[in-house]
Coordinates of C-alpha atoms and ligand atoms in Angstrom, one line a residue:
X23 CA 72.7 134.1 51.9
X24 CA 76.6 133.5 52.0
X25 CA 77.4 135.0 55.1
X26 CA 74.1 133.0 56.5
X27 CA 75.7 129.7 55.1
X28 CA 79.0 130.7 56.6
X29 CA 77.2 132.0 60.0
X30 CA 75.5 128.1 60.1
X31 CA 78.7 126.8 59.4
X32 CA 80.5 129.0 62.3
X33 CA 78.2 127.4 64.7
X34 CA 77.6 123.8 63.6
X35 CA 81.9 124.3 64.5
X36 CA 81.6 125.9 67.5
X37 CA 79.0 124.2 69.6
X38 CA 80.9 120.6 69.8
X39 CA 84.0 123.0 70.6
X40 CA 82.6 125.2 73.4
X41 CA 80.9 121.3 74.4
X42 CA 84.3 119.7 74.6
X43 CA 85.5 122.2 78.2
X44 CA 82.7 119.3 79.8
X45 CA 83.8 116.4 77.5
X46 CA 86.0 113.7 76.8
X47 CA 87.6 114.4 73.5
X48 CA 87.7 112.3 70.8
X49 CA 90.7 109.0 70.3
X50 CA 91.2 109.1 73.9
X51 CA 92.5 105.5 75.7
X52 CA 89.9 104.2 77.9
X53 CA 91.4 101.4 78.9
X54 CA 95.3 100.6 80.0
X55 CA 96.3 97.4 80.3
X56 CA 93.7 95.3 81.8
X57 CA 92.1 98.6 84.0
X58 CA 89.2 100.7 82.7
X59 CA 90.0 104.4 82.9
X60 CA 86.3 106.1 82.6
X61 CA 86.4 109.6 82.6
X62 CA 86.9 112.3 84.6
X63 CA 90.2 110.1 85.0
X64 CA 92.1 110.1 81.2
X65 CA 95.8 109.0 79.8
X66 CA 97.4 111.9 79.4
X67 CA 96.3 115.9 80.2
X68 CA 94.1 116.2 77.1
X69 CA 91.8 113.4 78.3
X70 CA 91.3 113.9 81.7
X71 CA 88.8 116.3 83.6
X72 CA 91.5 117.9 85.4
X73 CA 95.2 118.0 86.2
X74 CA 94.1 116.1 89.0
X75 CA 92.3 113.3 87.2
X76 CA 95.3 112.4 84.9
X77 CA 97.1 109.2 85.1
X78 CA 99.7 107.9 82.7
X79 CA 100.2 104.2 80.9
X80 CA 103.5 102.9 81.7
X81 CA 105.0 99.9 79.6
X82 CA 106.2 97.2 82.0
X83 CA 109.9 95.2 80.6
X84 CA 107.3 92.4 79.4
X85 CA 105.1 94.3 77.6
X86 CA 101.8 94.7 79.6
X87 CA 101.1 98.0 80.6
X88 CA 99.8 99.7 83.9
X89 CA 98.1 103.1 84.7
X90 CA 99.5 105.4 87.7
X91 CA 98.6 108.2 89.2
X92 CA 101.8 110.2 89.5
X93 CA 103.9 107.1 91.0
X94 CA 100.9 105.7 92.5
X95 CA 100.2 102.1 90.6
X96 CA 96.0 102.2 89.6
X97 CA 94.8 99.0 89.8
X98 CA 91.2 99.7 89.4
X99 CA 88.5 102.5 89.4
X100 CA 85.0 102.8 89.9
X101 CA 82.4 105.6 89.0
X102 CA 79.7 104.2 91.8
X103 CA 80.8 104.0 94.1
X104 CA 83.0 106.5 93.7
X105 CA 86.1 104.7 94.6
X106 CA 89.6 103.2 93.1
X107 CA 92.4 100.7 94.5
X108 CA 95.9 101.6 94.3
X109 CA 98.9 99.8 95.3
X110 CA 101.6 100.7 97.7
X111 CA 104.3 99.3 99.6
X112 CA 104.7 97.8 102.5
X113 CA 106.7 98.8 105.6
X114 CA 108.8 96.9 107.3
X115 CA 111.3 96.0 110.1
X116 CA 113.9 93.1 110.1
X117 CA 116.4 92.1 113.0
X118 CA 120.0 90.9 111.4
X119 CA 121.6 88.2 113.4
X120 CA 125.3 88.9 111.8
X121 CA 125.3 92.4 112.4
X122 CA 122.5 92.7 115.1
X123 CA 121.2 95.2 114.2
X124 CA 117.4 96.0 113.1
X125 CA 116.9 97.7 109.7
X126 CA 113.9 99.4 108.6
X127 CA 111.8 100.9 105.5
X128 CA 109.3 103.2 107.2
X129 CA 107.2 104.2 104.2
X130 CA 105.0 107.6 103.7
X131 CA 102.0 107.6 100.3
X132 CA 101.2 111.6 100.6
X133 CA 97.3 111.8 98.4
X134 CA 97.2 115.7 99.5
X135 CA 95.8 117.4 97.1
X136 CA 94.8 115.3 95.1
X137 CA 91.2 113.9 94.6
X138 CA 91.9 110.4 96.7
X139 CA 90.8 109.8 100.4
X140 CA 91.7 106.5 102.3
X141 CA 89.1 104.7 102.8
X142 CA 87.8 104.5 106.4
X143 CA 85.6 101.9 105.9
X144 CA 87.7 99.4 103.5
X145 CA 90.9 99.4 104.9
X146 CA 93.0 98.6 108.2
X147 CA 96.5 99.7 109.6
X148 CA 97.5 95.9 109.9
X149 CA 100.6 95.1 111.5
X150 CA 102.3 91.3 111.3
X151 CA 105.4 90.4 114.1
X152 CA 105.8 88.6 117.0
X153 CA 107.6 91.7 118.9
X154 CA 106.1 94.8 117.1
X155 CA 104.7 98.5 117.5
X156 CA 104.1 100.7 114.2
X157 CA 102.7 103.8 115.2
X158 CA 100.6 105.1 111.6
X159 CA 100.4 109.1 111.4
X160 CA 97.6 110.4 109.4
X161 CA 96.8 113.6 108.1
X162 CA 93.4 115.1 107.0
X163 CA 92.8 118.1 104.3
X164 CA 92.8 120.6 106.8
X165 CA 96.5 119.7 107.7
X166 CA 95.7 117.6 111.2
X167 CA 97.4 115.0 112.2
X168 CA 96.4 111.9 114.1
X169 CA 98.0 108.7 115.4
X170 CA 97.0 105.6 115.9
X171 CA 99.1 102.4 116.1
X172 CA 98.4 98.3 117.5
X173 CA 100.7 95.6 119.6
X174 CA 101.9 92.5 117.6
X175 CA 102.8 89.9 120.1
X176 CA 103.3 86.6 121.0
X177 CA 105.8 84.3 122.4
X178 CA 106.1 81.5 120.0
X179 CA 104.3 80.2 117.1
X180 CA 102.1 78.6 119.9
X181 CA 98.3 79.9 119.8
X182 CA 98.8 81.5 116.2
X183 CA 95.9 80.7 114.2
X184 CA 95.6 81.1 110.2
X185 CA 92.7 83.6 109.0
X186 CA 92.9 85.5 112.6
X187 CA 94.1 88.8 113.1
X188 CA 93.1 89.9 116.7
X189 CA 96.5 90.8 118.7
X190 CA 98.6 87.4 118.5
X191 CA 101.0 87.4 115.4
X192 CA 98.5 90.1 114.0
X193 CA 96.9 93.1 114.7
X194 CA 94.8 95.7 113.1
X195 CA 93.1 99.4 113.6
X196 CA 90.8 101.3 111.9
X197 CA 91.4 105.0 110.5
X198 CA 89.2 108.2 111.0
X199 CA 87.6 110.1 108.1
X200 CA 88.9 112.4 105.3
X201 CA 92.7 111.1 105.4
X202 CA 95.1 111.5 102.6
X203 CA 98.4 111.1 104.0
X204 CA 100.1 108.3 106.0
X205 CA 103.5 107.3 106.7
X206 CA 104.7 104.7 109.5
X207 CA 107.4 104.4 112.1
X208 CA 108.0 101.5 114.2
X209 CA 108.9 101.7 117.7
X210 CA 112.5 100.7 118.3
X211 CA 111.8 99.3 121.4
X212 CA 110.0 96.4 120.2
X213 CA 112.3 95.2 117.6
X214 CA 112.5 91.5 116.1
X215 CA 115.9 90.8 118.0
X216 CA 114.4 88.4 121.2
X217 CA 112.4 86.7 118.7
X218 CA 114.2 86.5 116.0
X219 CA 114.8 82.8 116.4
X220 CA 111.3 82.4 114.7
X221 CA 110.4 86.1 113.5
X222 CA 113.0 87.3 111.3
X223 CA 110.5 90.5 110.3
X224 CA 107.8 93.2 111.3
X225 CA 105.7 94.4 108.3
X226 CA 102.8 97.5 108.5
X227 CA 100.5 98.4 105.8
X228 CA 97.6 100.0 104.5
X229 CA 95.8 97.7 103.2
X230 CA 92.1 97.1 102.0
X231 CA 91.0 94.5 104.6
X232 CA 88.7 92.1 102.6
X233 CA 92.2 91.1 100.4
X234 CA 94.2 90.7 103.8
X235 CA 93.7 86.8 105.4
X236 CA 96.6 86.2 108.0
X237 CA 98.8 83.2 107.6
X238 CA 101.1 81.8 110.4
X239 CA 104.0 81.9 107.8
X240 CA 103.8 85.4 107.6
X241 CA 105.7 85.1 110.9
X242 CA 108.5 82.5 110.4
X243 CA 108.8 83.5 106.5
X244 CA 109.4 87.1 104.4
X245 CA 106.2 84.9 102.3
X246 CA 103.7 88.5 102.8
X247 CA 106.6 90.5 101.2
X248 CA 107.3 87.8 98.2
X249 CA 103.5 86.8 97.9
X250 CA 102.7 90.4 97.2
X251 CA 106.1 91.6 95.7
X252 CA 106.5 94.4 98.7
X253 CA 102.8 96.1 97.8
X254 CA 99.4 96.0 99.0
X255 CA 95.9 97.5 97.4
X256 CA 94.5 100.3 99.3
X257 CA 91.1 101.0 98.4
X258 CA 90.2 105.2 98.2
X259 CA 87.2 107.4 97.7
X260 CA 87.8 110.0 95.2
X261 CA 85.8 113.4 94.5
X262 CA 85.3 116.4 92.6
X263 CA 86.6 119.2 93.8
X264 CA 86.5 120.9 97.5
X265 CA 82.8 122.2 97.4
X266 CA 79.5 120.9 97.7
X267 CA 76.4 119.5 95.1
X268 CA 74.5 123.2 96.5
X269 CA 77.8 125.3 95.5
X270 CA 79.4 123.9 92.6
X271 CA 75.7 123.1 91.3
X272 CA 75.8 126.8 90.5
X273 CA 78.8 127.0 88.4
X274 CA 77.7 125.1 85.1
X275 CA 81.2 125.7 83.2
X276 CA 83.2 123.6 86.5
X277 CA 80.1 121.4 87.6
X278 CA 81.0 117.4 86.6
X279 CA 77.6 116.3 86.4
X280 CA 76.8 117.1 83.0
X281 CA 74.5 113.6 81.4
X282 CA 71.2 115.0 81.9
X283 CA 69.6 111.8 83.7
X284 CA 72.6 112.4 86.5
X285 CA 72.2 113.7 90.0
X286 CA 75.1 114.9 92.4
X287 CA 76.3 113.5 95.9
X288 CA 78.0 115.1 98.6
X289 CA 81.1 113.1 99.6
X290 CA 80.5 111.4 103.0
X291 CA 85.3 111.0 103.4
X292 CA 86.2 114.7 103.0
X293 CA 85.0 117.9 101.0
X294 CA 83.6 117.8 97.2
X295 CA 80.9 115.7 95.1
X296 CA 80.7 113.1 92.6
X297 CA 78.4 112.0 90.3
X298 CA 75.6 109.2 89.4
X299 CA 73.2 108.5 87.3
X300 CA 69.6 108.6 88.3
X301 CA 67.8 105.9 89.1
X302 CA 66.7 103.7 86.0
X303 CA 69.7 104.7 84.3
X304 CA 73.2 103.3 84.0
X305 CA 76.9 104.6 82.6
X306 CA 78.7 107.7 82.9
X307 CA 77.1 110.9 84.7
X308 CA 80.8 112.4 83.9
X309 CA 79.6 112.6 79.8
X310 CA 77.2 114.3 78.1
X311 CA 74.6 111.9 77.1
X312 CA 76.1 109.4 79.9
X313 CA 73.8 108.1 81.7
X314 CA 71.5 105.8 79.3
X315 CA 68.3 104.6 80.0
Ligands
NAG412 C1 104.6 92.4 83.4 O1 105.7 92.8 85.0 C2 104.5 93.6 85.7 C3 105.7 94.8 87.0 O2 106.8 94.8 85.6 C4 103.9 92.9 86.5 O3 103.0 93.3 87.5 C5 102.9 91.7 85.3 O4 102.3 90.7 86.3 C6 103.4 91.3 84.5 N1 102.8 90.4 83.4 C7 103.1 89.1 83.3 C8 101.6 88.6 81.6 O5 103.4 88.8 83.2
NAG413 C1 104.3 109.2 85.4 O1 104.5 107.1 85.6 C2 106.4 107.9 85.5 C3 106.3 106.2 86.6 O2 105.9 105.5 85.9 C4 106.3 108.8 87.1 O3 107.4 108.8 87.6 C5 105.9 110.4 86.8 O4 105.7 111.1 87.7 C6 103.9 110.1 86.1 N1 103.7 111.2 85.6 C7 102.6 111.7 85.7 C8 102.2 112.9 84.9 O5 101.7 111.4 86.5
NAG414 C1 87.9 96.4 89.5 O1 86.6 96.1 90.5 C2 85.6 95.5 89.9 C3 84.4 95.3 90.8 O2 84.9 95.2 92.1 C4 85.5 94.2 89.8 O3 84.6 93.7 89.1 C5 86.7 94.0 88.0 O4 87.1 92.8 88.2 C6 88.2 94.6 89.4 N1 88.9 95.2 88.2 C7 90.1 94.5 88.4 C8 91.0 95.0 87.1 O5 90.5 94.4 89.7
NAG415 C1 123.1 92.0 107.7 O1 124.4 92.5 108.4 C2 125.6 92.1 107.5 C3 126.8 92.6 108.0 O2 126.5 94.1 108.0 C4 125.5 92.1 106.0 O3 126.3 91.2 105.2 C5 124.1 91.1 105.4 O4 124.2 91.5 103.6 C6 122.9 91.4 106.3 N1 122.0 90.9 105.7 C7 120.7 91.7 105.3 C8 119.9 90.4 105.3 O5 120.6 92.9 105.0
NAG416 C1 124.2 97.3 110.7 O1 125.6 97.0 111.2 C2 126.0 96.8 110.3 C3 127.9 96.5 110.4 O2 128.0 97.3 111.8 C4 126.2 98.1 109.3 O3 126.9 98.0 107.7 C5 125.0 98.5 108.6 O4 125.0 99.7 108.4 C6 123.6 98.6 109.9 N1 123.1 99.0 109.8 C7 122.0 99.3 110.6 C8 120.6 99.8 109.6 O5 122.1 99.8 111.3
NAG417 C1 102.2 116.1 101.2 O1 102.0 116.9 99.8 C2 102.3 117.9 99.4 C3 102.4 118.7 98.3 O2 101.5 117.9 97.1 C4 103.1 119.1 100.4 O3 103.0 120.1 100.1 C5 102.9 119.0 101.7 O4 103.7 119.5 102.4 C6 103.0 116.9 101.6 N1 102.7 116.3 102.9 C7 103.9 115.8 104.0 C8 103.3 115.0 105.1 O5 104.9 115.8 103.5
NAG418 C1 98.4 78.3 108.0 O1 98.6 78.1 106.4 C2 100.0 77.8 106.2 C3 99.5 77.7 104.3 O2 99.1 78.6 104.3 C4 100.5 76.2 106.7 O3 101.4 76.6 106.4 C5 100.3 76.7 108.1 O4 100.9 75.4 108.5 C6 99.0 76.7 108.8 N1 98.9 77.1 109.8 C7 98.6 76.5 110.9 C8 98.9 77.1 112.6 O5 97.7 75.5 110.8
NAG419 C1 92.1 82.4 105.3 O1 92.7 81.2 104.7 C2 92.5 80.0 105.3 C3 93.4 79.0 104.9 O2 95.0 79.1 105.5 C4 90.9 79.6 105.0 O3 90.6 78.7 105.4 C5 89.9 80.5 105.0 O4 88.9 80.4 104.2 C6 90.2 82.1 104.7 N1 89.8 82.9 104.9 C7 89.1 84.1 103.6 C8 88.3 85.2 104.4 O5 89.5 83.8 102.8
NAG420 C1 116.1 96.3 120.6 O1 114.8 96.4 121.2 C2 115.6 96.0 122.8 C3 114.2 96.2 123.5 O2 113.1 95.3 123.4 C4 116.5 97.2 123.1 O3 117.2 96.8 124.4 C5 117.8 96.9 122.0 O4 118.4 98.3 122.0 C6 116.8 97.1 120.5 N1 117.3 96.5 119.7 C7 118.3 97.5 118.2 C8 119.3 96.7 117.7 O5 117.9 98.7 118.3
NAG421 C1 89.2 124.7 97.0 O1 89.7 124.3 95.5 C2 90.2 125.3 95.0 C3 90.7 125.3 93.7 O2 91.2 124.2 93.7 C4 91.4 126.3 95.6 O3 91.9 127.3 94.8 C5 90.9 126.4 97.7 O4 91.9 127.1 98.1 C6 90.0 125.3 97.7 N1 89.5 125.8 98.8 C7 89.6 124.7 100.2 C8 89.2 125.0 101.6 O5 90.3 124.1 100.0
NAG422 C1 83.2 128.7 87.2 O1 84.3 128.2 87.2 C2 85.6 128.0 85.9 C3 86.0 127.2 85.9 O2 86.6 126.5 86.7 C4 85.9 129.3 86.5 O3 87.2 129.6 85.6 C5 85.0 130.3 86.8 O4 86.1 131.4 87.4 C6 84.1 129.7 87.5 N1 83.0 131.2 88.0 C7 82.5 131.5 89.4 C8 81.4 132.5 89.2 O5 83.0 131.0 90.6
NAG423 C1 65.9 111.9 81.6 O1 66.6 113.0 80.5 C2 65.5 113.2 79.6 C3 66.2 114.5 78.6 O2 66.7 115.5 79.1 C4 64.3 113.7 80.2 O3 63.2 113.9 79.3 C5 63.7 112.6 81.0 O4 62.5 113.4 81.6 C6 64.7 112.2 82.1 N1 63.9 111.8 83.1 C7 64.2 111.6 84.4 C8 63.5 110.9 85.5 O5 64.4 112.6 85.4

């Protein structure tokens, strides 16, 4: 009798434990500052599905908190669509009239071996300047390099139109699918020396297209940098692992779509999959009982 009771107690203790592998443990922070942190993401290794979904919640000097993935600021996470919004540094080139030379800040973003790839539909490589040719070097998960770029030029402020980015003072170009690394290089022959009387600096960014609205003031001032504190939003798609749903479903230990009434969707932007709740259900498909009627 006592044996049986002990057995039952053990079973009761063990069941939640074995499920914990596929479940966020109790006591995990679900927000950091203003940002919701839904599982599979988590603050600290204990609370995330794996190290790849681990975030930092860092305290700012003014007492507010912001989440970071490695050293990249995360401003928004969405489960469906499986996307996040991050912030990254602008690249720039400026002509120094006193020293008569050009200064550069060439930025890179390396999301290799993370769940993130740049959204090819939501972002545009964007350059601002009266004489600039930034090249954008991109790499995908198979370490294949791509190069793109755009020329932005104008002889004066005449013809520049607010809200229009079509090669005159501002240019944009789309990026391919599957990219998780980029770096910027300004062509040194297209610098601001000849146009510095009205355009001191050029800028180049990968940026969420909907968050960008060209202003003619971006040519004559450093407003673009100042208004954004030198950082702009980028939309990233994220996925679990590097397998298709068909393959991932075979391993019940690692398969992430654990909620009943959830389904698996193959990523269309690079390898891996993500989970969604079946039609008529809402919630978090990565948690047991997460999809609710
Ligand atoms: C607090 O500081 C961070 C950067 O350190 C800034 O992004 C944020 O807007 C500030 N929040 C307030 C309420 O001032
Ligand atoms: C935590 O955030 C800091 C920046 O605030 C960063 O340098 C560090 O790599 C982060 N650690 C992890 C594990 O994300
Ligand atoms: C995150 O994105 C959602 C949907 O786009 C939006 O409703 C929400 O306000 C965003 N939150 C923040 C902190 O940007
Ligand atoms: C321009 O160069 C001069 C001389 O080297 C330097 O003193 C000054 O700080 C530079 N200005 C800027 C904005 O970098
Ligand atoms: C520009 O010239 C100044 C003065 O000659 C020098 O101190 C500075 O390092 C130069 N900057 C660049 C980016 O070459
Ligand atoms: C990106 O980071 C990974 C390590 O996470 C490194 O192996 C790789 O060389 C980096 N890629 C580039 C182009 O620097
Ligand atoms: C564009 O808008 C800015 C304010 O955002 C204004 O200062 C500027 O005069 C406008 N330019 C044109 C050509 O209307
Ligand atoms: C862009 O800004 C201009 C004013 O500079 C405004 O008229 C226009 O509606 C804005 N466009 C978008 C899409 O926000
Ligand atoms: C700027 O570009 C011009 C060609 O357009 C070149 O002759 C000049 O050397 C460049 N200046 C600097 C400081 O790189
Ligand atoms: C897929 O991910 C696993 C585990 O992270 C790794 O060992 C393997 O090399 C990856 N395969 C490919 C093709 O990237
Ligand atoms: C299933 O996934 C677990 C956890 O990632 C791993 O340890 C195990 O080797 C996998 N089993 C098979 C058959 O691939
Ligand atoms: C949702 O899950 C419940 C419990 O597993 C099951 O009885 C029901 O048939 C499911 N509904 C759909 C639409 O799959």
